[in-house]
């Protein structure tokens, strides 16, 4: 595991059990900086690596992503190249992810299936993210305003 991934895993584990995140003598100011770093990592993964933004964000009349409505849900920008395969026609709004639990999102991003065992329709990829990356994406999506 890379050093940054180990650090993120430790930070997430400490936060999940309510342990203070000590850094020198200034623990109060360290937590917001670590939260910001985690959220920025999630933004990078969702926008530049996993490309979630491409389907889950509406487009303007020119076909460009509407940055004012990030992850607010959108019609699927591509049609299925497979005639009979089930294919989503709409990518749901995931900004704020109000209707999904962190555990459901974590399962989806690390196993490609929800906690119920259900997989989303294509073209949603069956992600197999490392846990720290999935937690970063969740932190980012939770930071976005829901519509």
PDB file of C-alpha atoms in Angstrom:
ATOM      1  CA  UNK A   1       0.000   0.000   0.000  1.00  0.00           C
ATOM      2  CA  UNK A   2       1.348   3.464  -0.888  1.00  0.00           C
ATOM      3  CA  UNK A   3       2.255   5.795   2.022  1.00  0.00           C
ATOM      4  CA  UNK A   4      -0.561   8.277   1.204  1.00  0.00           C
ATOM      5  CA  UNK A   5      -3.112   5.454   0.996  1.00  0.00           C
ATOM      6  CA  UNK A   6      -1.916   4.151   4.379  1.00  0.00           C
ATOM      7  CA  UNK A   7      -2.262   7.628   5.876  1.00  0.00           C
ATOM      8  CA  UNK A   8      -5.779   8.048   4.470  1.00  0.00           C
ATOM      9  CA  UNK A   9      -6.757   4.596   5.755  1.00  0.00           C
ATOM     10  CA  UNK A  10      -5.485   5.456   9.243  1.00  0.00           C
ATOM     11  CA  UNK A  11      -7.242   8.837   9.225  1.00  0.00           C
ATOM     12  CA  UNK A  12     -10.516   7.252   8.111  1.00  0.00           C
ATOM     13  CA  UNK A  13     -10.213   4.448  10.654  1.00  0.00           C
ATOM     14  CA  UNK A  14      -9.509   6.908  13.468  1.00  0.00           C
ATOM     15  CA  UNK A  15     -12.413   9.116  12.424  1.00  0.00           C
ATOM     16  CA  UNK A  16     -14.804   6.173  12.183  1.00  0.00           C
ATOM     17  CA  UNK A  17     -14.225   5.208  15.817  1.00  0.00           C
ATOM     18  CA  UNK A  18     -14.065   8.773  17.105  1.00  0.00           C
ATOM     19  CA  UNK A  19     -10.346   8.861  17.916  1.00  0.00           C
ATOM     20  CA  UNK A  20      -8.765  12.319  17.949  1.00  0.00           C
ATOM     21  CA  UNK A  21      -6.437  12.980  15.050  1.00  0.00           C
ATOM     22  CA  UNK A  22      -3.401  14.324  16.889  1.00  0.00           C
ATOM     23  CA  UNK A  23      -0.768  16.240  14.954  1.00  0.00           C
ATOM     24  CA  UNK A  24       1.698  17.990  17.194  1.00  0.00           C
ATOM     25  CA  UNK A  25       0.010  20.389  19.582  1.00  0.00           C
ATOM     26  CA  UNK A  26      -2.634  21.674  17.189  1.00  0.00           C
ATOM     27  CA  UNK A  27      -5.250  18.907  16.797  1.00  0.00           C
ATOM     28  CA  UNK A  28      -8.145  21.338  16.282  1.00  0.00           C
ATOM     29  CA  UNK A  29      -6.679  22.855  13.105  1.00  0.00           C
ATOM     30  CA  UNK A  30      -5.333  19.529  11.788  1.00  0.00           C
ATOM     31  CA  UNK A  31      -8.729  17.854  11.365  1.00  0.00           C
ATOM     32  CA  UNK A  32     -10.162  20.431   8.899  1.00  0.00           C
ATOM     33  CA  UNK A  33      -6.981  20.271   6.809  1.00  0.00           C
ATOM     34  CA  UNK A  34      -7.148  16.473   6.710  1.00  0.00           C
ATOM     35  CA  UNK A  35     -10.857  16.620   5.827  1.00  0.00           C
ATOM     36  CA  UNK A  36     -10.053  19.066   3.006  1.00  0.00           C
ATOM     37  CA  UNK A  37      -7.282  16.793   1.720  1.00  0.00           C
ATOM     38  CA  UNK A  38      -9.597  13.772   1.782  1.00  0.00           C
ATOM     39  CA  UNK A  39     -12.337  15.696  -0.046  1.00  0.00           C
ATOM     40  CA  UNK A  40      -9.862  16.980  -2.645  1.00  0.00           C
ATOM     41  CA  UNK A  41      -8.593  13.434  -3.209  1.00  0.00           C
ATOM     42  CA  UNK A  42     -12.203  12.334  -3.750  1.00  0.00           C
ATOM     43  CA  UNK A  43     -12.780  15.208  -6.185  1.00  0.00           C
ATOM     44  CA  UNK A  44      -9.721  14.159  -8.154  1.00  0.00           C
ATOM     45  CA  UNK A  45     -10.816  10.513  -8.317  1.00  0.00           C
ATOM     46  CA  UNK A  46     -14.462  11.258  -9.206  1.00  0.00           C
ATOM     47  CA  UNK A  47     -13.619  13.879 -11.840  1.00  0.00           C
ATOM     48  CA  UNK A  48     -10.263  12.860 -13.295  1.00  0.00           C
ATOM     49  CA  UNK A  49      -9.768   9.130 -12.688  1.00  0.00           C
ATOM     50  CA  UNK A  50     -13.084   7.264 -12.426  1.00  0.00           C
ATOM     51  CA  UNK A  51     -14.767   9.948 -14.575  1.00  0.00           C
ATOM     52  CA  UNK A  52     -18.057   9.749 -12.628  1.00  0.00           C
ATOM     53  CA  UNK A  53     -18.663  13.388 -13.540  1.00  0.00           C
ATOM     54  CA  UNK A  54     -19.105  12.482 -17.223  1.00  0.00           C
ATOM     55  CA  UNK A  55     -22.411  10.668 -16.700  1.00  0.00           C
ATOM     56  CA  UNK A  56     -23.734  12.086 -13.423  1.00  0.00           C
ATOM     57  CA  UNK A  57     -23.454  15.783 -14.406  1.00  0.00           C
ATOM     58  CA  UNK A  58     -25.842  17.510 -16.835  1.00  0.00           C
ATOM     59  CA  UNK A  59     -24.480  19.141 -19.968  1.00  0.00           C
ATOM     60  CA  UNK A  60     -25.126  22.577 -21.399  1.00  0.00           C
ATOM     61  CA  UNK A  61     -26.522  23.096 -24.929  1.00  0.00           C
ATOM     62  CA  UNK A  62     -22.964  22.860 -26.338  1.00  0.00           C
ATOM     63  CA  UNK A  63     -22.457  19.439 -24.762  1.00  0.00           C
ATOM     64  CA  UNK A  64     -20.053  20.720 -22.091  1.00  0.00           C
ATOM     65  CA  UNK A  65     -20.447  19.682 -18.464  1.00  0.00           C
ATOM     66  CA  UNK A  66     -22.541  22.158 -16.474  1.00  0.00           C
ATOM     67  CA  UNK A  67     -20.172  22.963 -13.593  1.00  0.00           C
ATOM     68  CA  UNK A  68     -23.018  24.649 -11.710  1.00  0.00           C
ATOM     69  CA  UNK A  69     -24.845  21.298 -11.404  1.00  0.00           C
ATOM     70  CA  UNK A  70     -22.062  18.839 -10.592  1.00  0.00           C
ATOM     71  CA  UNK A  71     -23.357  15.316  -9.946  1.00  0.00           C
ATOM     72  CA  UNK A  72     -27.003  16.451 -10.077  1.00  0.00           C
ATOM     73  CA  UNK A  73     -28.027  13.585 -12.376  1.00  0.00           C
ATOM     74  CA  UNK A  74     -28.327  13.589 -16.145  1.00  0.00           C
ATOM     75  CA  UNK A  75     -29.570  11.664 -19.166  1.00  0.00           C
ATOM     76  CA  UNK A  76     -27.026   9.031 -20.164  1.00  0.00           C
ATOM     77  CA  UNK A  77     -24.718  10.690 -22.718  1.00  0.00           C
ATOM     78  CA  UNK A  78     -24.172   7.462 -24.685  1.00  0.00           C
ATOM     79  CA  UNK A  79     -26.502   4.794 -26.009  1.00  0.00           C
ATOM     80  CA  UNK A  80     -25.837   1.113 -25.567  1.00  0.00           C
ATOM     81  CA  UNK A  81     -23.760  -0.447 -28.315  1.00  0.00           C
ATOM     82  CA  UNK A  82     -25.311  -3.775 -27.283  1.00  0.00           C
ATOM     83  CA  UNK A  83     -28.855  -4.200 -28.552  1.00  0.00           C
ATOM     84  CA  UNK A  84     -30.308  -6.396 -25.797  1.00  0.00           C
ATOM     85  CA  UNK A  85     -28.135  -5.568 -22.780  1.00  0.00           C
ATOM     86  CA  UNK A  86     -29.925  -3.656 -20.005  1.00  0.00           C
ATOM     87  CA  UNK A  87     -28.599  -0.089 -20.106  1.00  0.00           C
ATOM     88  CA  UNK A  88     -29.303   2.883 -17.877  1.00  0.00           C
ATOM     89  CA  UNK A  89     -30.862   5.818 -19.666  1.00  0.00           C
ATOM     90  CA  UNK A  90     -30.312   8.238 -16.779  1.00  0.00           C
ATOM     91  CA  UNK A  91     -27.419   8.644 -14.324  1.00  0.00           C
ATOM     92  CA  UNK A  92     -28.909   9.483 -10.908  1.00  0.00           C
ATOM     93  CA  UNK A  93     -28.049  12.520  -8.839  1.00  0.00           C
ATOM     94  CA  UNK A  94     -25.319  11.587  -6.389  1.00  0.00           C
ATOM     95  CA  UNK A  95     -24.370  15.025  -5.036  1.00  0.00           C
ATOM     96  CA  UNK A  96     -24.846  14.821  -1.287  1.00  0.00           C
ATOM     97  CA  UNK A  97     -25.880  11.171  -1.801  1.00  0.00           C
ATOM     98  CA  UNK A  98     -28.736  11.689   0.630  1.00  0.00           C
ATOM     99  CA  UNK A  99     -30.548   8.445  -0.137  1.00  0.00           C
ATOM    100  CA  UNK A 100     -27.488   6.161   0.144  1.00  0.00           C
ATOM    101  CA  UNK A 101     -25.617   5.181   3.291  1.00  0.00           C
ATOM    102  CA  UNK A 102     -21.856   5.405   3.506  1.00  0.00           C
ATOM    103  CA  UNK A 103     -21.734   1.608   3.751  1.00  0.00           C
ATOM    104  CA  UNK A 104     -23.825   1.192   0.587  1.00  0.00           C
ATOM    105  CA  UNK A 105     -21.585   3.638  -1.279  1.00  0.00           C
ATOM    106  CA  UNK A 106     -18.425   1.990   0.060  1.00  0.00           C
ATOM    107  CA  UNK A 107     -19.667  -1.426  -1.046  1.00  0.00           C
ATOM    108  CA  UNK A 108     -20.612  -0.113  -4.491  1.00  0.00           C
ATOM    109  CA  UNK A 109     -17.235   1.529  -5.030  1.00  0.00           C
ATOM    110  CA  UNK A 110     -15.126  -1.347  -3.668  1.00  0.00           C
ATOM    111  CA  UNK A 111     -17.089  -4.368  -4.931  1.00  0.00           C
ATOM    112  CA  UNK A 112     -19.215  -3.067  -7.810  1.00  0.00           C
ATOM    113  CA  UNK A 113     -22.392  -4.009  -5.900  1.00  0.00           C
ATOM    114  CA  UNK A 114     -24.562  -2.430  -3.238  1.00  0.00           C
ATOM    115  CA  UNK A 115     -24.869  -4.026   0.187  1.00  0.00           C
ATOM    116  CA  UNK A 116     -28.015  -5.750  -1.141  1.00  0.00           C
ATOM    117  CA  UNK A 117     -25.896  -7.498  -3.773  1.00  0.00           C
ATOM    118  CA  UNK A 118     -27.535  -5.508  -6.573  1.00  0.00           C
ATOM    119  CA  UNK A 119     -25.251  -4.175  -9.303  1.00  0.00           C
ATOM    120  CA  UNK A 120     -26.148  -0.982 -11.163  1.00  0.00           C
ATOM    121  CA  UNK A 121     -27.032  -1.152 -14.839  1.00  0.00           C
ATOM    122  CA  UNK A 122     -24.366  -0.643 -17.475  1.00  0.00           C
ATOM    123  CA  UNK A 123     -22.626   1.544 -18.367  1.00  0.00           C
ATOM    124  CA  UNK A 124     -21.803   2.021 -14.650  1.00  0.00           C
ATOM    125  CA  UNK A 125     -18.465   0.269 -14.225  1.00  0.00           C
ATOM    126  CA  UNK A 126     -18.118  -2.415 -11.556  1.00  0.00           C
ATOM    127  CA  UNK A 127     -15.537  -0.437  -9.567  1.00  0.00           C
ATOM    128  CA  UNK A 128     -12.995  -2.177  -7.367  1.00  0.00           C
ATOM    129  CA  UNK A 129     -11.533   0.868  -5.631  1.00  0.00           C
ATOM    130  CA  UNK A 130      -9.234   0.558  -2.675  1.00  0.00           C
ATOM    131  CA  UNK A 131     -11.070   1.453   0.530  1.00  0.00           C
ATOM    132  CA  UNK A 132      -9.226   4.775   1.120  1.00  0.00           C
ATOM    133  CA  UNK A 133     -10.084   5.906  -2.421  1.00  0.00           C
ATOM    134  CA  UNK A 134     -13.738   4.931  -1.984  1.00  0.00           C
ATOM    135  CA  UNK A 135     -13.910   6.821   1.318  1.00  0.00           C
ATOM    136  CA  UNK A 136     -12.372   9.876  -0.351  1.00  0.00           C
ATOM    137  CA  UNK A 137     -14.992   9.782  -3.144  1.00  0.00           C
ATOM    138  CA  UNK A 138     -17.759   9.465  -0.554  1.00  0.00           C
ATOM    139  CA  UNK A 139     -16.378  12.461   1.380  1.00  0.00           C
ATOM    140  CA  UNK A 140     -16.307  14.496  -1.833  1.00  0.00           C
ATOM    141  CA  UNK A 141     -19.831  13.558  -2.919  1.00  0.00           C
ATOM    142  CA  UNK A 142     -21.151  14.286   0.597  1.00  0.00           C
ATOM    143  CA  UNK A 143     -19.544  17.753   0.381  1.00  0.00           C
ATOM    144  CA  UNK A 144     -21.564  18.689  -2.714  1.00  0.00           C
ATOM    145  CA  UNK A 145     -24.965  20.349  -2.384  1.00  0.00           C
ATOM    146  CA  UNK A 146     -27.907  18.092  -3.201  1.00  0.00           C
ATOM    147  CA  UNK A 147     -30.548  19.564  -5.430  1.00  0.00           C
TER     148      UNK A 147
END
